[in-house]
mmCIF file of N, CA and C in Angstrom:
data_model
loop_
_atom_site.group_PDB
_atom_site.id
_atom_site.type_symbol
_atom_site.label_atom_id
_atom_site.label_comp_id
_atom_site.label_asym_id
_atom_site.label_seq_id
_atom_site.Cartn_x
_atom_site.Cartn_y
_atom_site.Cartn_z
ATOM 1 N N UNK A 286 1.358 -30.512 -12.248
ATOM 2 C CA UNK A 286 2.091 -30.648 -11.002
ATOM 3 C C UNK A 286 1.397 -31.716 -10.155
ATOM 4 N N UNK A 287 2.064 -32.295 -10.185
ATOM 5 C CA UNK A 287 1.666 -33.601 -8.559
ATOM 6 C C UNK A 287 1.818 -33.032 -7.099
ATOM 7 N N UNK A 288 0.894 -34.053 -6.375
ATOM 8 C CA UNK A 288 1.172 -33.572 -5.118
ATOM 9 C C UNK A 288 1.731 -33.368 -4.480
ATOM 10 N N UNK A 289 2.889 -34.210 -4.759
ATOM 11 C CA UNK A 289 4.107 -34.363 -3.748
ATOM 12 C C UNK A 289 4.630 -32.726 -4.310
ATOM 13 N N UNK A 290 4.740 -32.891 -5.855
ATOM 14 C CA UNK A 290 5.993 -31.072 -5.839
ATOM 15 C C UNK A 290 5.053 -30.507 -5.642
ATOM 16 N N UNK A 291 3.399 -30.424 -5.561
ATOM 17 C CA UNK A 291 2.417 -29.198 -4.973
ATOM 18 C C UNK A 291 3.044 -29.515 -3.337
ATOM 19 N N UNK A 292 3.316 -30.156 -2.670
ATOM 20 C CA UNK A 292 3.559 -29.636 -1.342
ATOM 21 C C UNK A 292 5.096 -29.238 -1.107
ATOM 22 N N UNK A 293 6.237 -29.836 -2.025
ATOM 23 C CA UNK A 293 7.416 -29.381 -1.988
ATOM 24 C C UNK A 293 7.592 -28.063 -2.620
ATOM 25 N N UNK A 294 7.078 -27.661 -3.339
ATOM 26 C CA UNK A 294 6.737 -26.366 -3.473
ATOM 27 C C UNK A 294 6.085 -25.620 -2.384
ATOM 28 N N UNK A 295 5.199 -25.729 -1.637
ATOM 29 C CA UNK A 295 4.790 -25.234 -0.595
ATOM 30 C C UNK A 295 5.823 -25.129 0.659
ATOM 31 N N UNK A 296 6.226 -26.050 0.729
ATOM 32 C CA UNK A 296 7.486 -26.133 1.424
ATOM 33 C C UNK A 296 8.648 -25.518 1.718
ATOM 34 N N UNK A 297 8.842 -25.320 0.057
ATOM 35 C CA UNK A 297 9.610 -24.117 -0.433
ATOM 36 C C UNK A 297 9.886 -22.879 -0.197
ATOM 37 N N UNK A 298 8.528 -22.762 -0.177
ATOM 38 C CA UNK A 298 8.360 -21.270 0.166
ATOM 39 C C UNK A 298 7.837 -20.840 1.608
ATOM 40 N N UNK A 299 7.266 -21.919 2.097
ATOM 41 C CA UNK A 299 7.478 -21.580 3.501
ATOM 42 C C UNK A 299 9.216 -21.357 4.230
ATOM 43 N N UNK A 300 9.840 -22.192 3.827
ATOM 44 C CA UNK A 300 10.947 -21.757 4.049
ATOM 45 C C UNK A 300 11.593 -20.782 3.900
ATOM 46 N N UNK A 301 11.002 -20.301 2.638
ATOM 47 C CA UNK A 301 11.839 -18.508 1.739
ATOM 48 C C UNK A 301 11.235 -17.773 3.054
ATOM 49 N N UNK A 302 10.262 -18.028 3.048
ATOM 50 C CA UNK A 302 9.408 -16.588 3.888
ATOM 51 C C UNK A 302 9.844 -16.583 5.283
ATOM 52 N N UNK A 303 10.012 -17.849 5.705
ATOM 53 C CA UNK A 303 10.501 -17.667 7.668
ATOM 54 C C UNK A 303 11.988 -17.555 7.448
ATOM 55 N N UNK A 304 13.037 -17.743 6.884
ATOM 56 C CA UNK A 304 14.020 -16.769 6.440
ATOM 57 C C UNK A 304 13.905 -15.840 6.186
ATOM 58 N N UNK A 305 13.291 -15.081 5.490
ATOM 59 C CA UNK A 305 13.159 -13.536 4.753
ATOM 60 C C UNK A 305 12.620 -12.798 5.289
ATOM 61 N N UNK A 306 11.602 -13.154 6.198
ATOM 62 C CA UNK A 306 10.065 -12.279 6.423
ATOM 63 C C UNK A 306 11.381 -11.064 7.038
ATOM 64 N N UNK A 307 12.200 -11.014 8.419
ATOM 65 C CA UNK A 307 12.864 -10.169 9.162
ATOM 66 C C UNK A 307 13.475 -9.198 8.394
ATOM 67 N N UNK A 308 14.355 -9.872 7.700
ATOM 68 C CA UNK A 308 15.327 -9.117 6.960
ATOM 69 C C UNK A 308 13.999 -7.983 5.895
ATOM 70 N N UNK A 309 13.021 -8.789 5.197
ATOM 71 C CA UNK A 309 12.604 -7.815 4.300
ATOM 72 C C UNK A 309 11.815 -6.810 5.370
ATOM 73 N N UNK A 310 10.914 -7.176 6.416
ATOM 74 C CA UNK A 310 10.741 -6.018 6.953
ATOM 75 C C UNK A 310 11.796 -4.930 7.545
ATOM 76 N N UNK A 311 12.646 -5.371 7.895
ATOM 77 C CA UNK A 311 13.781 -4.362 8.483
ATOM 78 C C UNK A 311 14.015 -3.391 7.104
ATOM 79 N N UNK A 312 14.455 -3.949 5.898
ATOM 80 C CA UNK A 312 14.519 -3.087 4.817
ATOM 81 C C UNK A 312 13.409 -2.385 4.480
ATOM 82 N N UNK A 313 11.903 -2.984 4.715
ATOM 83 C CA UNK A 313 11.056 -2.271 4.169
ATOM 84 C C UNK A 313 10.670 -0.780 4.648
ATOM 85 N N UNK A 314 10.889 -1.424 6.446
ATOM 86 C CA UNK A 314 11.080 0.006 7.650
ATOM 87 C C UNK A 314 11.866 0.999 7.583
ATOM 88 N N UNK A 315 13.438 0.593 6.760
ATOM 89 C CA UNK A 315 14.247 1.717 6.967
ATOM 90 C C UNK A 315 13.608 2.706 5.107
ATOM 91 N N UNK A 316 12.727 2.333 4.724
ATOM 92 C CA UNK A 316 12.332 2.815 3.498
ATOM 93 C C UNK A 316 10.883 3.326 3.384
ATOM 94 N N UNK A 317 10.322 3.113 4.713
ATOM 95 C CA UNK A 317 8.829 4.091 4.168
ATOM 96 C C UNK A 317 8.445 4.897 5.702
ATOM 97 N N UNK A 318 7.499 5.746 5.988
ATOM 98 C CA UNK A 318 7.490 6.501 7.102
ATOM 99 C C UNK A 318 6.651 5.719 8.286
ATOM 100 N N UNK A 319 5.843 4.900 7.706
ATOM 101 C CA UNK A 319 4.804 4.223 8.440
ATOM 102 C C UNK A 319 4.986 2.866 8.561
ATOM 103 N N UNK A 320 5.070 2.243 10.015
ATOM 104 C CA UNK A 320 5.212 0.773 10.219
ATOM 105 C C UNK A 320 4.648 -0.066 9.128
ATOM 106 N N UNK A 321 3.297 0.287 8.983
ATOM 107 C CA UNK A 321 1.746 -0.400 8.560
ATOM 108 C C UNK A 321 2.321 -0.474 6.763
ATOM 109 N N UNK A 322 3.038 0.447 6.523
ATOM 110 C CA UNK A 322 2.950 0.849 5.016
ATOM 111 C C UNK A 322 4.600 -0.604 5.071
ATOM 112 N N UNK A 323 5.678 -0.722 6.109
ATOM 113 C CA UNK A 323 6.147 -1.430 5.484
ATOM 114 C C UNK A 323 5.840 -2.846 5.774
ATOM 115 N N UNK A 324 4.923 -3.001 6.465
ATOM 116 C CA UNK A 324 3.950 -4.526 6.548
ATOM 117 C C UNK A 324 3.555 -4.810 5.370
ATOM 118 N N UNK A 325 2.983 -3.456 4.602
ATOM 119 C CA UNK A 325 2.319 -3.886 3.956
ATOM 120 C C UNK A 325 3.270 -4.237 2.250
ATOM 121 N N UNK A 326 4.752 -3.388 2.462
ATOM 122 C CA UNK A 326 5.392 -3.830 1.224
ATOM 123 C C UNK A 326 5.539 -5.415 1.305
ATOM 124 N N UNK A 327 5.956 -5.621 2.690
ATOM 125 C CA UNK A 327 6.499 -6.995 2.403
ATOM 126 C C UNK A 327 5.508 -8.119 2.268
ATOM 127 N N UNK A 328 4.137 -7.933 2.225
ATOM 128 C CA UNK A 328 3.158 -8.737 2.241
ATOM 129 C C UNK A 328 2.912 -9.003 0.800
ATOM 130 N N UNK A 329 3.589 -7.834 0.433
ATOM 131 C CA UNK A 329 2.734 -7.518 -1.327
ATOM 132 C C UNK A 329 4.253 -8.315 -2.091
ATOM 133 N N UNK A 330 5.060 -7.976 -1.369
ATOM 134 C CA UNK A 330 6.258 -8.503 -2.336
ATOM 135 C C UNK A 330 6.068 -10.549 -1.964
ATOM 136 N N UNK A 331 5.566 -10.756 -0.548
ATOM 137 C CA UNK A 331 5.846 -12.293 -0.830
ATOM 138 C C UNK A 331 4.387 -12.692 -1.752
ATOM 139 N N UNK A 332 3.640 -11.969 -1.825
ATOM 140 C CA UNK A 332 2.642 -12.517 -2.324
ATOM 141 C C UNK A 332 2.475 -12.261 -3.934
ATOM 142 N N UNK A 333 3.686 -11.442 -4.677
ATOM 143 C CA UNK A 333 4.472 -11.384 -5.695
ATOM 144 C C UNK A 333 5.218 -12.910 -5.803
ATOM 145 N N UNK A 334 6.050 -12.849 -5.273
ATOM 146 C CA UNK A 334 7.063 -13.858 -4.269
ATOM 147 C C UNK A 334 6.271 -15.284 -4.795
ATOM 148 N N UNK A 335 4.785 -15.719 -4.244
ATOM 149 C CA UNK A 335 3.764 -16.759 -4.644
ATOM 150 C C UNK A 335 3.488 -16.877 -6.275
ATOM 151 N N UNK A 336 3.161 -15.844 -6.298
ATOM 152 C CA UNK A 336 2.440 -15.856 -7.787
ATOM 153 C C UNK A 336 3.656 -15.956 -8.792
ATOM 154 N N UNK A 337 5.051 -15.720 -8.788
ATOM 155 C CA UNK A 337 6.177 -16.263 -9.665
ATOM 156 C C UNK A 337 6.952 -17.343 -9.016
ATOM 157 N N UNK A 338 6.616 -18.102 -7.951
ATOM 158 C CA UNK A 338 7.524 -18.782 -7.380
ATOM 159 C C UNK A 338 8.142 -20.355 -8.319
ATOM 160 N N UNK A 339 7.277 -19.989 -9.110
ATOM 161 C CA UNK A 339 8.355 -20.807 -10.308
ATOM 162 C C UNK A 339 9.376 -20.274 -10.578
ATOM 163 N N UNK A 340 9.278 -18.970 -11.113
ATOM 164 C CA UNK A 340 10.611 -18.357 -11.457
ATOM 165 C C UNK A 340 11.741 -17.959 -10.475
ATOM 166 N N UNK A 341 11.514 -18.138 -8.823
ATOM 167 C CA UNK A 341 12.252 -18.163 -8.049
ATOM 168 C C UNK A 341 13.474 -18.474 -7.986
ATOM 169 N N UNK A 342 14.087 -18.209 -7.892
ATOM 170 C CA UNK A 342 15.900 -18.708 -8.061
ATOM 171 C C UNK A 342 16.111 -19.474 -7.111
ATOM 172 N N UNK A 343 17.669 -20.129 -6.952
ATOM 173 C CA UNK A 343 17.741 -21.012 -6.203
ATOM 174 C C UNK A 343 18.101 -20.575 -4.543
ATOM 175 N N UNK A 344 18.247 -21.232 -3.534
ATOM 176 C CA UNK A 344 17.848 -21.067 -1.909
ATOM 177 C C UNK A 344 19.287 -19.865 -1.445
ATOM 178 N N UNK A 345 20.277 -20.392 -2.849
ATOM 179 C CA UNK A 345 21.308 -19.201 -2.349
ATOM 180 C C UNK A 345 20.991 -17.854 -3.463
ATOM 181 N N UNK A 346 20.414 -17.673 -4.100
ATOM 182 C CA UNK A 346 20.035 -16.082 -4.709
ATOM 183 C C UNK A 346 18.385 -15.589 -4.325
ATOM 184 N N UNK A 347 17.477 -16.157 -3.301
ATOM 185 C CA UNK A 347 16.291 -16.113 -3.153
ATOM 186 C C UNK A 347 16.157 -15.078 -2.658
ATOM 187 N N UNK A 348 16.977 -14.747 -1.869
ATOM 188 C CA UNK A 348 17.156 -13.051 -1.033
ATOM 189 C C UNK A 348 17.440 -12.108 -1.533
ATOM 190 N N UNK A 349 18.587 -12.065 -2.619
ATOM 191 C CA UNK A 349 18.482 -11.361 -3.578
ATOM 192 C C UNK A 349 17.329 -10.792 -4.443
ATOM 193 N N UNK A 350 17.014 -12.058 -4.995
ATOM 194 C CA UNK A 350 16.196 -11.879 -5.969
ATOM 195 C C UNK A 350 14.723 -11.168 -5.401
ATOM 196 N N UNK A 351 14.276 -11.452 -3.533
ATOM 197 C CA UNK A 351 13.295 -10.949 -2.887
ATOM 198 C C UNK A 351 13.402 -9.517 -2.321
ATOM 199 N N UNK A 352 14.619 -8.736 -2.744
ATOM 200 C CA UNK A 352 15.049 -7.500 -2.705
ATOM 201 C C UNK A 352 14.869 -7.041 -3.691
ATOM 202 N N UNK A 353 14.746 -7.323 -4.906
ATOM 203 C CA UNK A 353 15.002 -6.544 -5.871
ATOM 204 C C UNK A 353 12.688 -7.339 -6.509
ATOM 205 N N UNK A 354 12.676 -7.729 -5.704
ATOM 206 C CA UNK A 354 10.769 -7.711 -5.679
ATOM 207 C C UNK A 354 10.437 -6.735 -4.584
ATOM 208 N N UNK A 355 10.745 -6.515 -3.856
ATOM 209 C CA UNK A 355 10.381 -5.575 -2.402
ATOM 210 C C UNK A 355 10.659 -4.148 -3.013
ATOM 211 N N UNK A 356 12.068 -4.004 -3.798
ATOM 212 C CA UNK A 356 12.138 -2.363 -4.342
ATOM 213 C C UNK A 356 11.374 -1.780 -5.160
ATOM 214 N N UNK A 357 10.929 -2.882 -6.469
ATOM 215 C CA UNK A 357 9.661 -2.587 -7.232
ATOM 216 C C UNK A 357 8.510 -2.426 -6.525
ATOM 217 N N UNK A 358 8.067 -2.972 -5.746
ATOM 218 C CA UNK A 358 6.725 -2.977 -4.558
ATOM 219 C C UNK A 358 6.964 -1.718 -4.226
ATOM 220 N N UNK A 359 7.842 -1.236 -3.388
ATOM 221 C CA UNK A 359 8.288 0.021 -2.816
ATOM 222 C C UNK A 359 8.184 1.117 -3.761
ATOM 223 N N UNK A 360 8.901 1.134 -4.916
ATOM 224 C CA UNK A 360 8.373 2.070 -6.222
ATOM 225 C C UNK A 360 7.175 2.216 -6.592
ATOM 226 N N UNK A 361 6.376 0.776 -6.743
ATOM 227 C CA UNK A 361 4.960 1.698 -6.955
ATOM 228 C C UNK A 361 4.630 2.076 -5.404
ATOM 229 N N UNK A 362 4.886 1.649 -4.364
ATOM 230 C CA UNK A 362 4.187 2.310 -3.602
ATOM 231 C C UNK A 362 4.308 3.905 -3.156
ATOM 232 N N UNK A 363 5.612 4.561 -3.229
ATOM 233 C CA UNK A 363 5.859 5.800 -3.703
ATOM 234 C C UNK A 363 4.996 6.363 -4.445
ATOM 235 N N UNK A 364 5.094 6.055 -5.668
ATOM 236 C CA UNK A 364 4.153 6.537 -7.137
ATOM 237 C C UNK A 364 3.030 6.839 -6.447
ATOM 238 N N UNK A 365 2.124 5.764 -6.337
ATOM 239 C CA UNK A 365 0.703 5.719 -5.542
ATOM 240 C C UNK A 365 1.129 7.166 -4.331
ATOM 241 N N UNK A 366 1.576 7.375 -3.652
ATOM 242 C CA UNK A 366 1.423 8.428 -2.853
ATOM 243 C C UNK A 366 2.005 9.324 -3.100
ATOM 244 N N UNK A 367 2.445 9.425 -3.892
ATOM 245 C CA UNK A 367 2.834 10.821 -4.940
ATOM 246 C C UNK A 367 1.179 11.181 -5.645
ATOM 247 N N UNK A 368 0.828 10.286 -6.359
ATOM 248 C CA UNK A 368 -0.242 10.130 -7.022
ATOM 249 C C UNK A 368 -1.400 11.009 -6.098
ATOM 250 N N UNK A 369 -1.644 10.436 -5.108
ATOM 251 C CA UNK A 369 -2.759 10.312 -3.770
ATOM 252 C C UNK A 369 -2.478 12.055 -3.532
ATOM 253 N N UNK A 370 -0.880 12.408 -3.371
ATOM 254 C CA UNK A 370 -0.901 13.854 -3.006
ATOM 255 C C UNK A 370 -1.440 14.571 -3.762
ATOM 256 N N UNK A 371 -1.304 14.316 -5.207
ATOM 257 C CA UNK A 371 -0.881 15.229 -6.215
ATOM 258 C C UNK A 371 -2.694 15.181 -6.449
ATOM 259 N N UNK A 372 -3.366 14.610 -6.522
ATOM 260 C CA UNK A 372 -5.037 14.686 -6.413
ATOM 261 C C UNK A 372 -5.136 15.453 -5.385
ATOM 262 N N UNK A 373 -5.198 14.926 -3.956
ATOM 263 C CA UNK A 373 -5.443 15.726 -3.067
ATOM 264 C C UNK A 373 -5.217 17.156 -2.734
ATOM 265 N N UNK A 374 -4.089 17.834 -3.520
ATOM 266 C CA UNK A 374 -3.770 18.912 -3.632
ATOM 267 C C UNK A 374 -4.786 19.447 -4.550
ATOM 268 N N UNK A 375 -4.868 19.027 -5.590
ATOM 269 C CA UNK A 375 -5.994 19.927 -6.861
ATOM 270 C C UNK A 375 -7.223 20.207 -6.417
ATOM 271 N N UNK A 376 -7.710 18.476 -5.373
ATOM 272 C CA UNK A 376 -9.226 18.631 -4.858
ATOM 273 C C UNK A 376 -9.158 19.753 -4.218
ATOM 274 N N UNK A 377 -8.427 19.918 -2.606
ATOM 275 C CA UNK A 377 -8.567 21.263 -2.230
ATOM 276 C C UNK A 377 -8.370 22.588 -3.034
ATOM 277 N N UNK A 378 -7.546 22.418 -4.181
ATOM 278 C CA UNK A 378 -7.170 23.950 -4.912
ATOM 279 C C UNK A 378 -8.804 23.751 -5.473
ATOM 280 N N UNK A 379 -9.724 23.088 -5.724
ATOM 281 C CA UNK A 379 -10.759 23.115 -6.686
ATOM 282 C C UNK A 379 -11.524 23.642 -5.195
ATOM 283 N N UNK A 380 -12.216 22.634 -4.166
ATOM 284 C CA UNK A 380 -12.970 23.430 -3.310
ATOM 285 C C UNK A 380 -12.469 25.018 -2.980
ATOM 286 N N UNK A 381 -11.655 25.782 -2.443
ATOM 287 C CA UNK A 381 -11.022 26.571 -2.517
ATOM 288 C C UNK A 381 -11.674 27.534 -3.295
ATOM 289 N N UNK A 382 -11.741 27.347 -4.453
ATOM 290 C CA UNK A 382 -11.995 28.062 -5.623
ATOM 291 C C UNK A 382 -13.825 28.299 -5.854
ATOM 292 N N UNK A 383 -14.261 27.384 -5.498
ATOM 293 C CA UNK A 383 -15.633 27.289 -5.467
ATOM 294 C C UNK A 383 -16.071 27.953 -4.153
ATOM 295 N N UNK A 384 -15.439 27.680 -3.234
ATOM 296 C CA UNK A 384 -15.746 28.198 -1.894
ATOM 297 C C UNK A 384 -15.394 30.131 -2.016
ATOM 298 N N UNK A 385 -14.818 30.241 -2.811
ATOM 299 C CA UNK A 385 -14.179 31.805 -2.815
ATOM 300 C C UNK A 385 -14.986 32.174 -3.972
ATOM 301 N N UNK A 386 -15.804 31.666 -4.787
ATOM 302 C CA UNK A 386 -16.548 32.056 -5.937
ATOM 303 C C UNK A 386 -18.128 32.090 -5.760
ATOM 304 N N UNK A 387 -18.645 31.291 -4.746
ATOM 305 C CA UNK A 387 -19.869 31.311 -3.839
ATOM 306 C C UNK A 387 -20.010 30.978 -2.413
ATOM 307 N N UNK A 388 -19.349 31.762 -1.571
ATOM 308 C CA UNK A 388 -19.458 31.768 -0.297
ATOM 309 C C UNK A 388 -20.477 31.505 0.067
ATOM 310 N N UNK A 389 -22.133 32.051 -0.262
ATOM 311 C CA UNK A 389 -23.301 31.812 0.352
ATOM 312 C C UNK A 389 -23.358 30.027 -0.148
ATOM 313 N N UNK A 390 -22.681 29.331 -0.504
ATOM 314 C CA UNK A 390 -23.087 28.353 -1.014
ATOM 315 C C UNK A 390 -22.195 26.859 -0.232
ATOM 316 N N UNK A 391 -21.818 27.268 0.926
ATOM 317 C CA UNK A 391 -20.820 27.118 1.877
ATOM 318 C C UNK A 391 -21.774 25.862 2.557
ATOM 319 N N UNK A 392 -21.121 24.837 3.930
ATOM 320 C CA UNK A 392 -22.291 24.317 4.207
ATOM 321 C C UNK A 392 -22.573 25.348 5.742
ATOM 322 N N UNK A 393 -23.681 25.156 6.193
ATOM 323 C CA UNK A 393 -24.511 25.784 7.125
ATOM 324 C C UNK A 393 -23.758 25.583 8.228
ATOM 325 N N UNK A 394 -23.285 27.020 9.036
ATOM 326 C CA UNK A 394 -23.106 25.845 10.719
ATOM 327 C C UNK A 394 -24.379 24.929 11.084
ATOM 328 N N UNK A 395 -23.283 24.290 11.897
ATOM 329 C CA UNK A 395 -24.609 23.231 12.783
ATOM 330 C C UNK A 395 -25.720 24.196 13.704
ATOM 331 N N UNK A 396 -25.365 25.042 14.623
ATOM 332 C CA UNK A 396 -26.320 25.957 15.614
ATOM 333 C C UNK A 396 -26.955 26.516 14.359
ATOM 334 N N UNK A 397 -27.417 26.685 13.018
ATOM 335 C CA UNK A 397 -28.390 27.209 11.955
ATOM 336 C C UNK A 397 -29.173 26.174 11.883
ATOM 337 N N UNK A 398 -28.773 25.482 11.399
ATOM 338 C CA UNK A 398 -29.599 23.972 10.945
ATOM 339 C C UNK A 398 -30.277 23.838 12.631
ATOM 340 N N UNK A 399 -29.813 23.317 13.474
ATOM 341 C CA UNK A 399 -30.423 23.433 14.800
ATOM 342 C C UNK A 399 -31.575 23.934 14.846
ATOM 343 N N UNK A 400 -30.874 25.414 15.201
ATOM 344 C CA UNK A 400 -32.181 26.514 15.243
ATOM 345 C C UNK A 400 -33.275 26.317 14.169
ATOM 346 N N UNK A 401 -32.846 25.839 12.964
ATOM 347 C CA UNK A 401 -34.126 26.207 12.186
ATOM 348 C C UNK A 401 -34.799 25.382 12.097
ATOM 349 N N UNK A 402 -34.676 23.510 12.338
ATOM 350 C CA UNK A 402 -35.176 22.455 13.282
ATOM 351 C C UNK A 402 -36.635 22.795 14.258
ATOM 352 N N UNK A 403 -35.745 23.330 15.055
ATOM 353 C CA UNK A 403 -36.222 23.988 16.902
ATOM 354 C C UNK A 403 -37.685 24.658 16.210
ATOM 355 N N UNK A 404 -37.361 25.660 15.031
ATOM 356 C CA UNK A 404 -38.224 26.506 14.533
ATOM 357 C C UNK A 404 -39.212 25.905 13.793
ATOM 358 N N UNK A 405 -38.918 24.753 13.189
ATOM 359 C CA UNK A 405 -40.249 24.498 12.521
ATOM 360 C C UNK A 405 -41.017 23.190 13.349
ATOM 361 N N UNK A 406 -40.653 22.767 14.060
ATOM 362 C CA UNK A 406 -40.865 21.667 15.251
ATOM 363 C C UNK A 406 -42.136 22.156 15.901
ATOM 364 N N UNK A 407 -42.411 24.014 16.212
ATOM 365 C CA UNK A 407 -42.873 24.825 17.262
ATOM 366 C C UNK A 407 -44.795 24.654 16.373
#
């Protein structure tokens, strides 16, 4: 690649993105619970978006084609917090279980540890 299509390419896609950026966040918002989480689809989909922008289609299917990159983004990002629950649930069922199988083995309140500080300090 030469410079000139390294910057018409750049070009390119600056253009995709200050067209798109609105529209894909508005879709990304009406699809996840957290602002931050759909910042973060659409960051991940243009930066998908970069890394194939050869295979980019042309200026009239680019939106298309950046919807149907944003829904895959969005799918794993589901997965991943399905994932994230489905651990987090076992970890607590596992403490739980340990905690109900050796109670003395619990951590200390703080006013114990304190006191017993205070006590050997004397």
């Amino acid at each position: 690649m030469n410079v000139s299509s390294g910057i018409e390419h750049e070009d390119r896609f600056r253009r995709v993105y200050a067209s798109n950026f609105q529209p894909l966040l508005a879709y990304a918002l009406r699809r996840t619970e957290q602002p931050e989480d759909a910042a973060d689809i659409v960051a991940e989909t243009f930066l998908v978006a970069w890394r194939r922008s050869h295979d980019m289609p042309a200026d009239a299917e680019v939106r298309l084609w950046l919807y149907g990159v944003a829904r895959r983004v969005l799918a794993n990002h589901h997965r991943t917090g399905l994932r994230r629950e489905r651990l987090g649930e076992r970890l607590r069922h596992r403490l739980r279980e340990r905690v109900a199988a050796d109670p003395g083995r619990g951590p200390h309140p703080p006013f114990t540890c304190a006191s017993q500080a205070a006590r050997s300090h004397q």
